[in-house]
CSV table of C-alpha atoms in Angstrom, one decimal:
chain,number,residue,atom,x,y,z
A,47,MET,CA,0.0,0.0,0.0
A,48,SER,CA,1.4,3.4,-0.9
A,49,GLN,CA,2.0,6.1,1.6
A,50,GLY,CA,-0.6,8.4,-0.1
A,51,ARG,CA,-3.2,5.7,0.0
A,52,GLY,CA,-2.6,5.1,3.7
A,53,LYS,CA,-3.0,8.8,4.5
A,54,TYR,CA,-6.2,8.9,2.5
A,55,ASP,CA,-7.6,5.9,4.3
A,56,PHE,CA,-6.6,7.4,7.7
A,57,HIS,CA,-8.4,10.7,6.9
A,58,MET,CA,-11.4,8.8,5.5
A,59,GLY,CA,-11.6,6.8,8.7
A,60,LEU,CA,-11.4,10.0,10.8
A,61,GLY,CA,-14.1,11.7,8.8
A,62,LEU,CA,-16.4,8.6,9.0
A,63,ALA,CA,-15.8,8.3,12.8
A,64,MET,CA,-16.7,12.0,13.3
A,65,SER,CA,-19.8,11.8,11.1
A,66,SER,CA,-20.8,8.7,13.1
A,67,SER,CA,-20.9,10.8,16.3
A,68,ILE,CA,-22.9,13.5,14.6
A,69,PHE,CA,-25.5,11.1,13.1
A,70,ILE,CA,-25.9,9.1,16.4
A,71,ARG,CA,-26.2,12.1,18.7
A,72,GLY,CA,-28.3,14.0,16.2
A,73,SER,CA,-30.7,11.1,16.3
A,74,PHE,CA,-31.3,11.5,20.0
A,75,ILE,CA,-32.2,15.2,19.4
A,76,LEU,CA,-34.5,14.3,16.6
A,77,LYS,CA,-36.3,11.6,18.6
A,78,LYS,CA,-36.7,13.9,21.6
A,79,LYS,CA,-38.0,16.7,19.5
A,80,GLY,CA,-40.5,14.3,18.0
A,81,LEU,CA,-41.7,13.1,21.4
A,82,MET,CA,-41.9,16.6,22.7
A,83,ARG,CA,-44.1,17.5,19.7
A,84,LEU,CA,-46.4,14.6,20.5
A,85,ALA,CA,-46.6,15.7,24.1
A,86,ARG,CA,-47.7,19.2,23.0
A,87,LYS,CA,-50.4,17.6,20.9
A,88,GLY,CA,-51.6,15.7,23.9
A,89,SER,CA,-51.0,12.2,22.4
A,90,MET,CA,-51.1,9.3,24.7
A,91,ARG,CA,-47.6,8.1,25.8
A,92,ALA,CA,-46.3,4.7,24.6
A,93,GLY,CA,-46.2,3.4,28.3
A,94,GLN,CA,-49.9,4.2,28.5
A,95,GLY,CA,-50.8,2.3,25.4
A,96,GLY,CA,-50.4,5.1,22.8
A,97,HIS,CA,-49.0,4.5,19.3
A,98,ALA,CA,-48.7,8.0,18.0
A,99,TYR,CA,-44.9,7.9,18.1
A,100,LEU,CA,-45.0,5.4,15.2
A,101,GLU,CA,-46.5,8.1,13.0
A,102,GLU,CA,-44.1,10.9,14.0
A,103,TRP,CA,-41.7,11.6,11.2
A,104,LEU,CA,-39.0,13.2,13.4
A,105,ARG,CA,-38.8,9.9,15.4
A,106,TRP,CA,-38.3,7.9,12.2
A,107,ALA,CA,-35.7,10.4,11.0
A,108,GLY,CA,-33.9,9.9,14.3
A,109,LEU,CA,-34.1,6.1,13.9
A,110,LEU,CA,-32.6,6.3,10.4
A,111,SER,CA,-29.9,8.7,11.6
A,112,THR,CA,-28.9,6.1,14.2
A,113,GLY,CA,-28.6,3.5,11.5
A,114,ALA,CA,-26.5,5.9,9.3
A,115,GLY,CA,-24.2,6.6,12.3
A,116,LYS,CA,-23.7,2.9,13.1
A,117,VAL,CA,-22.8,2.2,9.4
A,118,ALA,CA,-20.4,5.2,9.4
A,119,ASN,CA,-18.8,3.9,12.6
A,120,PHE,CA,-18.4,0.4,11.1
A,121,ALA,CA,-16.9,1.8,7.9
A,122,ALA,CA,-14.5,4.0,9.9
A,123,CYS,CA,-12.9,0.9,11.4
A,124,ALA,CA,-12.3,-0.4,7.9
A,125,PHE,CA,-10.3,2.7,7.0
A,126,ALA,CA,-8.6,3.7,10.2
A,127,PRO,CA,-7.3,1.7,13.1
A,128,ALA,CA,-9.8,1.0,15.9
A,129,THR,CA,-7.5,2.9,18.3
A,130,VAL,CA,-8.2,6.0,16.3
A,131,ALA,CA,-11.9,5.5,15.3
A,132,THR,CA,-13.2,4.4,18.8
A,133,PRO,CA,-11.9,7.4,20.8
A,134,LEU,CA,-13.6,9.8,18.4
A,135,GLY,CA,-16.9,8.3,19.8
A,136,ALA,CA,-16.2,10.5,22.8
A,137,LEU,CA,-16.9,13.5,20.6
A,138,SER,CA,-20.5,12.4,20.7
A,139,VAL,CA,-20.7,14.0,24.1
A,140,LEU,CA,-19.7,17.3,22.7
A,141,VAL,CA,-22.1,16.9,19.7
A,142,SER,CA,-24.9,16.1,22.0
A,143,ALA,CA,-24.2,19.1,24.2
A,144,ILE,CA,-24.1,21.5,21.3
A,145,LEU,CA,-27.2,20.1,19.6
A,146,SER,CA,-29.1,20.0,22.9
A,147,SER,CA,-28.2,23.6,23.6
A,148,TYR,CA,-29.2,24.8,20.1
A,149,PHE,CA,-32.4,22.7,19.5
A,150,LEU,CA,-33.7,21.9,23.0
A,151,ASN,CA,-32.7,25.1,24.7
A,152,GLU,CA,-30.7,23.1,27.4
A,153,ARG,CA,-27.7,24.7,29.0
A,154,LEU,CA,-24.5,23.2,30.3
A,155,ASN,CA,-23.1,24.0,33.7
A,156,LEU,CA,-19.4,24.3,34.5
A,157,HIS,CA,-19.0,20.5,35.0
A,158,GLY,CA,-20.6,19.8,31.6
A,159,LYS,CA,-18.4,22.3,29.8
A,160,THR,CA,-15.3,20.8,31.6
A,161,GLY,CA,-16.4,17.3,30.5
A,162,CYS,CA,-16.7,18.4,26.9
A,163,LEU,CA,-13.3,20.0,27.0
A,164,LEU,CA,-11.7,16.9,28.4
A,165,SER,CA,-13.4,14.7,25.8
A,166,ILE,CA,-11.9,16.9,23.0
A,167,LEU,CA,-8.5,16.8,24.6
A,168,GLY,CA,-8.6,13.1,25.2
A,169,SER,CA,-9.8,12.3,21.7
A,170,THR,CA,-7.1,14.5,20.2
A,171,VAL,CA,-4.3,12.9,22.2
A,172,MET,CA,-5.5,9.4,21.3
A,173,VAL,CA,-5.7,10.3,17.6
A,174,ILE,CA,-2.3,12.0,17.5
A,175,HIS,CA,-0.5,9.2,19.4
A,176,ALA,CA,-2.3,6.2,18.1
A,177,PRO,CA,0.0,3.3,17.2
A,178,LYS,CA,0.3,2.0,13.7
A,179,GLU,CA,-1.9,-0.9,12.9
A,180,GLU,CA,-0.2,-4.1,11.9
A,181,GLU,CA,-1.7,-5.9,8.9
A,182,THR,CA,-2.2,-9.6,9.0
A,183,GLU,CA,-1.9,-11.0,5.4
A,184,THR,CA,-2.0,-14.8,5.9
A,185,LEU,CA,-4.0,-17.3,7.9
A,186,ASN,CA,-0.7,-18.5,9.4
A,187,GLU,CA,0.1,-15.0,10.8
A,188,MET,CA,-3.4,-14.8,12.3
A,189,SER,CA,-3.1,-18.2,14.0
A,190,HIS,CA,0.3,-17.2,15.4
A,191,LYS,CA,-1.2,-14.0,16.8
A,192,LEU,CA,-4.1,-15.9,18.3
A,193,GLY,CA,-1.7,-18.2,20.1
A,194,ASP,CA,0.2,-15.2,21.6
A,195,PRO,CA,0.3,-15.5,25.4
A,196,GLY,CA,-1.0,-11.9,25.8
A,197,PHE,CA,-4.1,-12.6,23.7
A,198,VAL,CA,-4.7,-16.0,25.3
A,199,VAL,CA,-4.7,-14.4,28.8
A,200,PHE,CA,-6.9,-11.6,27.6
A,201,ALA,CA,-9.4,-13.9,25.9
A,202,THR,CA,-9.5,-16.2,28.9
A,203,LEU,CA,-10.2,-13.2,31.3
A,204,VAL,CA,-13.0,-11.9,29.0
A,205,VAL,CA,-14.6,-15.3,29.0
A,206,ILE,CA,-14.3,-15.8,32.8
A,207,VAL,CA,-15.6,-12.3,33.5
A,208,SER,CA,-18.5,-12.8,31.1
A,209,LEU,CA,-19.5,-16.1,32.7
A,210,ILE,CA,-19.3,-14.5,36.1
A,211,LEU,CA,-21.6,-11.6,35.0
A,212,ILE,CA,-24.0,-14.0,33.3
A,213,PHE,CA,-24.4,-16.5,36.2
A,214,VAL,CA,-23.8,-14.4,39.4
């Protein structure tokens, strides 16, 4: 893979990861606006047996926006390493705060603003200092990496903790 192509893929992954945050958090705002609109109309809530939310177009737009965000997040991991794409999900906190302030007239207190700033700083540090991703080209390489003691210990711990959480 050429150096230019690798840079293009990295930037494509960054863009997809950021758009994923925007789509997913925007979906919450759309759905809440739709439910607030139904409440103003006096529609019966879903918990009380109402089904008006199924006819609210803002709610459906929010649902589709969630799907688009999940697809963008999945695609981001194909272009950029997960160590880069995943921390950008923390930007969704910032996106949610900005959209809530603008569309729902909600205000952030000092703690909320500090949290947004820390999310930006943390995501930036992670993206700048992310390690290069190793490519596995053959099945032999993959089986060798799966037999690595570090991976075996990690996988064993994941299985044990999962079983404990399931049965305890």
